[in-house]
Coordinates of C-alpha atoms in Angstrom, one line a residue:
X1 CA -9.9 2.4 -22.5
X2 CA -7.1 0.8 -21.3
X3 CA -6.2 0.7 -17.8
X4 CA -2.8 -0.3 -16.4
X5 CA -1.2 -1.3 -12.5
X6 CA 2.5 -0.5 -11.6
X7 CA 3.4 -3.6 -10.2
X8 CA 6.6 -2.9 -7.9
X9 CA 8.8 -6.1 -7.1
X10 CA 11.2 -6.3 -4.8
X11 CA 13.0 -8.4 -3.1
X12 CA 10.4 -9.2 -0.4
X13 CA 8.2 -11.8 1.1
X14 CA 5.3 -10.8 -0.1
X15 CA 6.1 -11.3 -3.8
X16 CA 3.6 -13.9 -4.5
X17 CA 1.0 -12.3 -3.1
X18 CA 1.7 -9.1 -5.0
X19 CA 1.7 -11.1 -8.2
X20 CA -1.6 -12.5 -7.5
X21 CA -3.0 -9.4 -6.9
X22 CA -2.3 -7.8 -9.8
X23 CA -3.6 -11.4 -11.9
X24 CA -6.9 -10.3 -9.8
X25 CA -6.7 -6.8 -11.1
X26 CA -5.8 -8.1 -14.9
X27 CA -8.1 -10.2 -15.0
X28 CA -11.4 -8.8 -13.1
X29 CA -11.0 -5.2 -13.8
X30 CA -9.0 -5.1 -17.1
X31 CA -5.4 -3.9 -15.8
X32 CA -2.5 -4.1 -17.7
X33 CA -0.1 -5.1 -15.8
X34 CA 3.4 -3.1 -15.8
X35 CA 6.0 -5.5 -13.9
X36 CA 8.4 -2.9 -12.2
X37 CA 11.8 -3.5 -10.4
X38 CA 14.3 -1.2 -9.0
X39 CA 17.7 -2.0 -8.6
X40 CA 18.7 0.6 -5.6
X41 CA 22.0 2.0 -5.1
X42 CA 21.7 2.6 -1.6
X43 CA 22.2 -0.3 -1.1
X44 CA 26.1 -0.1 -1.6
X45 CA 26.2 3.1 0.1
X46 CA 26.7 1.6 3.7
X47 CA 30.4 0.3 2.5
X48 CA 32.9 2.3 4.2
X49 CA 36.5 3.5 1.5
X50 CA 38.9 2.9 4.2
X51 CA 38.8 1.8 7.7
X52 CA 41.8 3.4 10.3
X53 CA 43.9 4.1 6.8
X54 CA 43.5 1.3 5.1
X55 CA 42.4 1.2 1.7
X56 CA 39.3 -1.5 1.2
X57 CA 38.9 -0.5 -2.6
X58 CA 40.5 -4.3 -2.9
X59 CA 37.8 -6.5 -1.3
X60 CA 34.6 -3.7 -1.7
X61 CA 35.2 -4.6 -5.3
X62 CA 34.8 -8.3 -4.5
X63 CA 31.9 -7.0 -2.7
X64 CA 30.2 -5.3 -4.9
X65 CA 30.4 -8.5 -7.4
X66 CA 29.1 -10.7 -5.3
X67 CA 25.7 -8.0 -4.6
X68 CA 25.8 -7.4 -8.6
X69 CA 25.5 -10.8 -8.8
X70 CA 22.7 -11.8 -6.4
X71 CA 20.4 -8.7 -8.1
X72 CA 21.0 -10.4 -11.1
X73 CA 19.7 -13.7 -9.7
X74 CA 16.8 -11.8 -7.8
X75 CA 16.3 -10.4 -10.9
X76 CA 15.7 -13.8 -13.4
X77 CA 13.5 -15.2 -10.1
X78 CA 11.1 -12.3 -10.6
X79 CA 10.8 -12.9 -14.4
X80 CA 10.8 -16.4 -13.8
X81 CA 7.9 -16.3 -11.4
X82 CA 5.7 -13.3 -13.6
X83 CA 5.9 -16.4 -16.3
X84 CA 5.0 -18.7 -14.7
X85 CA 2.1 -17.7 -13.2
X86 CA 1.2 -16.2 -16.8
X87 CA 2.2 -12.5 -17.3
X88 CA 3.5 -12.0 -20.4
X89 CA 4.7 -8.2 -20.1
X90 CA 8.6 -7.7 -19.7
X91 CA 9.8 -6.8 -16.1
X92 CA 11.3 -3.1 -16.6
X93 CA 14.5 -2.7 -14.2
X94 CA 16.1 1.1 -13.4
X95 CA 18.4 2.3 -11.2
X96 CA 17.8 4.5 -8.9
X97 CA 16.7 5.7 -5.4
X98 CA 13.2 2.9 -5.0
X99 CA 10.7 6.3 -3.9
X100 CA 12.2 8.7 -6.2
X101 CA 12.3 6.3 -9.3
X102 CA 8.3 4.8 -8.1
X103 CA 7.1 8.2 -7.8
X104 CA 8.4 9.3 -11.3
X105 CA 7.0 6.3 -13.2
X106 CA 3.9 5.9 -11.8
X107 CA 3.0 9.1 -13.9
X108 CA 2.9 6.1 -16.4
X109 CA 0.2 4.4 -15.0
X110 CA -3.3 4.6 -12.9
X111 CA -2.4 2.8 -9.5
X112 CA 0.4 1.5 -7.7
X113 CA 0.5 -2.3 -5.9
X114 CA 3.6 -2.0 -3.6
X115 CA 3.8 -3.9 -0.8
X116 CA 4.2 -3.3 3.0
X117 CA 6.8 -5.7 5.1
X118 CA 6.0 -6.2 8.9
X119 CA 7.5 -3.1 9.7
X120 CA 7.1 0.4 7.6
X121 CA 10.2 1.3 5.9
X122 CA 11.1 4.4 5.2
X123 CA 10.5 4.1 1.7
X124 CA 7.2 3.1 2.0
X125 CA 6.6 6.2 4.3
X126 CA 8.3 8.6 1.7
X127 CA 5.6 6.8 -0.8
X128 CA 2.6 7.3 1.4
X129 CA 3.5 11.2 1.7
X130 CA 4.3 11.9 -2.2
X131 CA 1.9 9.6 -4.4
X132 CA -0.7 11.1 -6.7
X133 CA -2.3 8.3 -7.6
X134 CA -4.0 5.1 -6.4
X135 CA -2.4 2.8 -3.9
X136 CA -2.7 -0.3 -3.0
X137 CA -0.6 -1.8 -0.5
X138 CA -0.4 -5.6 -0.2
X139 CA 0.8 -7.8 3.3
X140 CA -0.7 -11.3 4.1
X141 CA -2.8 -11.7 2.1
X142 CA -3.5 -11.5 -2.2
X143 CA -5.9 -8.7 -2.8
X144 CA -9.7 -9.8 -3.3
X145 CA -12.8 -7.0 -2.7
X146 CA -15.1 -9.8 -1.6
X147 CA -15.3 -7.9 1.6
X148 CA -14.8 -4.4 1.7
X149 CA -14.8 -1.6 4.8
X150 CA -13.8 2.0 5.3
X151 CA -11.7 3.4 8.1
X152 CA -14.2 6.0 8.6
X153 CA -13.2 9.4 10.6
X154 CA -15.3 11.2 8.6
X155 CA -12.4 13.6 7.2
X156 CA -12.0 14.8 3.8
X157 CA -8.9 12.6 2.8
X158 CA -11.1 9.1 3.3
X159 CA -14.2 10.8 1.4
X160 CA -11.6 10.9 -1.1
X161 CA -10.2 7.7 -1.3
X162 CA -13.4 6.2 -0.9
X163 CA -14.3 8.1 -4.3
X164 CA -11.8 7.4 -5.8
X165 CA -11.9 3.7 -5.2
X166 CA -15.3 3.8 -6.2
X167 CA -14.9 4.8 -9.7
X168 CA -12.3 2.1 -10.3
X169 CA -14.1 0.0 -8.8
X170 CA -17.8 0.3 -9.4
X171 CA -19.8 -2.8 -8.6
X172 CA -19.2 -2.5 -4.5
X173 CA -22.9 -2.9 -3.5
X174 CA -22.1 -3.3 0.5
X175 CA -19.4 -2.0 2.8
X176 CA -18.3 -1.9 6.3
X177 CA -17.9 1.8 8.1
X178 CA -16.1 1.5 11.1
X179 CA -16.6 4.6 12.5
X180 CA -13.6 5.9 15.0
X181 CA -15.6 7.7 17.7
X182 CA -14.4 8.9 21.0
X183 CA -16.9 7.3 23.5
X184 CA -18.8 4.2 22.8
X185 CA -21.7 5.6 25.2
X186 CA -24.9 6.6 23.7
X187 CA -25.6 10.5 23.7
X188 CA -28.9 11.6 21.8
X189 CA -26.7 14.5 20.5
X190 CA -23.9 12.5 19.2
X191 CA -26.8 10.5 17.5
X192 CA -27.9 13.0 15.6
X193 CA -25.2 14.1 14.1
X194 CA -24.3 13.3 10.7
X195 CA -21.5 11.1 9.5
X196 CA -21.0 12.1 5.8
X197 CA -19.0 9.2 4.4
X198 CA -22.1 7.1 5.3
X199 CA -24.6 9.4 3.8
X200 CA -22.2 10.0 0.5
X201 CA -22.1 5.4 0.4
X202 CA -25.7 5.5 0.5
X203 CA -26.7 7.9 -1.8
X204 CA -24.6 5.4 -4.2
X205 CA -26.8 3.2 -3.5
X206 CA -24.4 1.1 -1.1
X207 CA -25.9 -0.9 2.1
X208 CA -23.7 0.5 4.7
X209 CA -22.8 -1.4 7.5
X210 CA -22.1 1.0 10.5
X211 CA -19.4 -0.6 13.3
X212 CA -18.6 2.1 16.1
X213 CA -15.1 1.4 17.3
X214 CA -13.4 4.2 19.8
X215 CA -10.3 5.9 18.7
X216 CA -8.4 5.0 21.8
X217 CA -8.7 1.1 21.3
X218 CA -6.5 0.6 17.5
X219 CA -5.7 -2.9 18.8
X220 CA -9.5 -3.7 18.5
X221 CA -9.5 -2.1 15.4
X222 CA -6.3 -4.4 14.4
X223 CA -8.0 -7.2 15.0
X224 CA -11.7 -6.5 13.9
X225 CA -10.3 -5.6 9.8
X226 CA -8.5 -8.8 9.7
X227 CA -11.6 -10.3 8.3
X228 CA -11.9 -7.6 5.9
X229 CA -10.2 -8.2 2.4
X230 CA -9.6 -4.2 1.9
X231 CA -9.9 -1.7 4.1
X232 CA -9.8 1.9 2.5
X233 CA -7.6 4.8 4.2
X234 CA -7.4 8.6 3.8
X235 CA -3.7 9.2 2.6
X236 CA -0.9 9.6 5.0
X237 CA 0.1 13.5 6.0
X238 CA 3.4 15.2 5.8
X239 CA 3.4 15.4 9.4
X240 CA 4.0 11.5 9.7
X241 CA 6.9 12.2 12.6
X242 CA 4.1 14.3 14.6
X243 CA 1.9 11.5 14.2
X244 CA 3.8 8.7 15.2
X245 CA 5.0 10.5 18.3
X246 CA 1.0 11.6 19.3
X247 CA 0.2 8.1 18.6
X248 CA -2.6 8.9 16.3
X249 CA -4.4 5.8 15.3
X250 CA -4.5 6.5 11.7
X251 CA -0.9 5.3 11.8
X252 CA -0.7 3.2 13.8
X253 CA -3.4 0.9 11.6
X254 CA -1.6 1.6 8.5
X255 CA 1.9 0.6 10.3
X256 CA 0.4 -3.0 11.7
X257 CA -2.7 -4.0 9.7
X258 CA -2.2 -7.2 8.2
X259 CA -5.3 -6.2 5.6
X260 CA -4.3 -5.0 2.5
X261 CA -5.0 -0.9 1.9
X262 CA -6.4 1.2 -0.6
X263 CA -5.4 4.7 -0.4
X264 CA -5.7 7.3 -2.7

């Protein structure tokens, strides 16, 4: 059975990391690569039709022409990068609103591969609320699966993400379980409590290294997960703004982690 990954290539600085990640999936796990680019129609919406009653159509026509030329050059650059890196698949290009087009096109793919820029963009928030297939979010380094970790709050969302990860990448032999806890002080009652995700992973024959980290200390979590190649997380809920305002640790990890993320 052939699996394919939807490789979304924009104008971001992580393009090389994205391409290398797609090649890693192709060469190690047999994924077919679907290179994809969206010419976002919103890019021109910031231009006014008039200022103080003065019609700007002649000037806007020139700006629009320059923007179109820029986009054409970017598309040619992407095509050249794909060819240079040995990806023969044709670059698919569509006009539209980026998250809406990507969500629709994902129906034809098994997984989404996309970049996370330095800030959490609104488009990425929309995608992470509405996606329905596994997503790999790449930032500062290309995908590898040598050192795998999971952000373990023992909830159902991360449990589902791990299960889908293990179905796609069944070779896992060991994993670090970053257990998010309220206190690091020894508590006999807490020690007796079972961590269901750890039990689930161990039941698959995986060696689990448990590392307890305070929920309140997201900075320590971000620092330690830099050492990992990929971090498995639960998906973003529809209450993103509420969780951000209430400083939920999962949101900060998603926004600031430099590690590649897998979310399903």
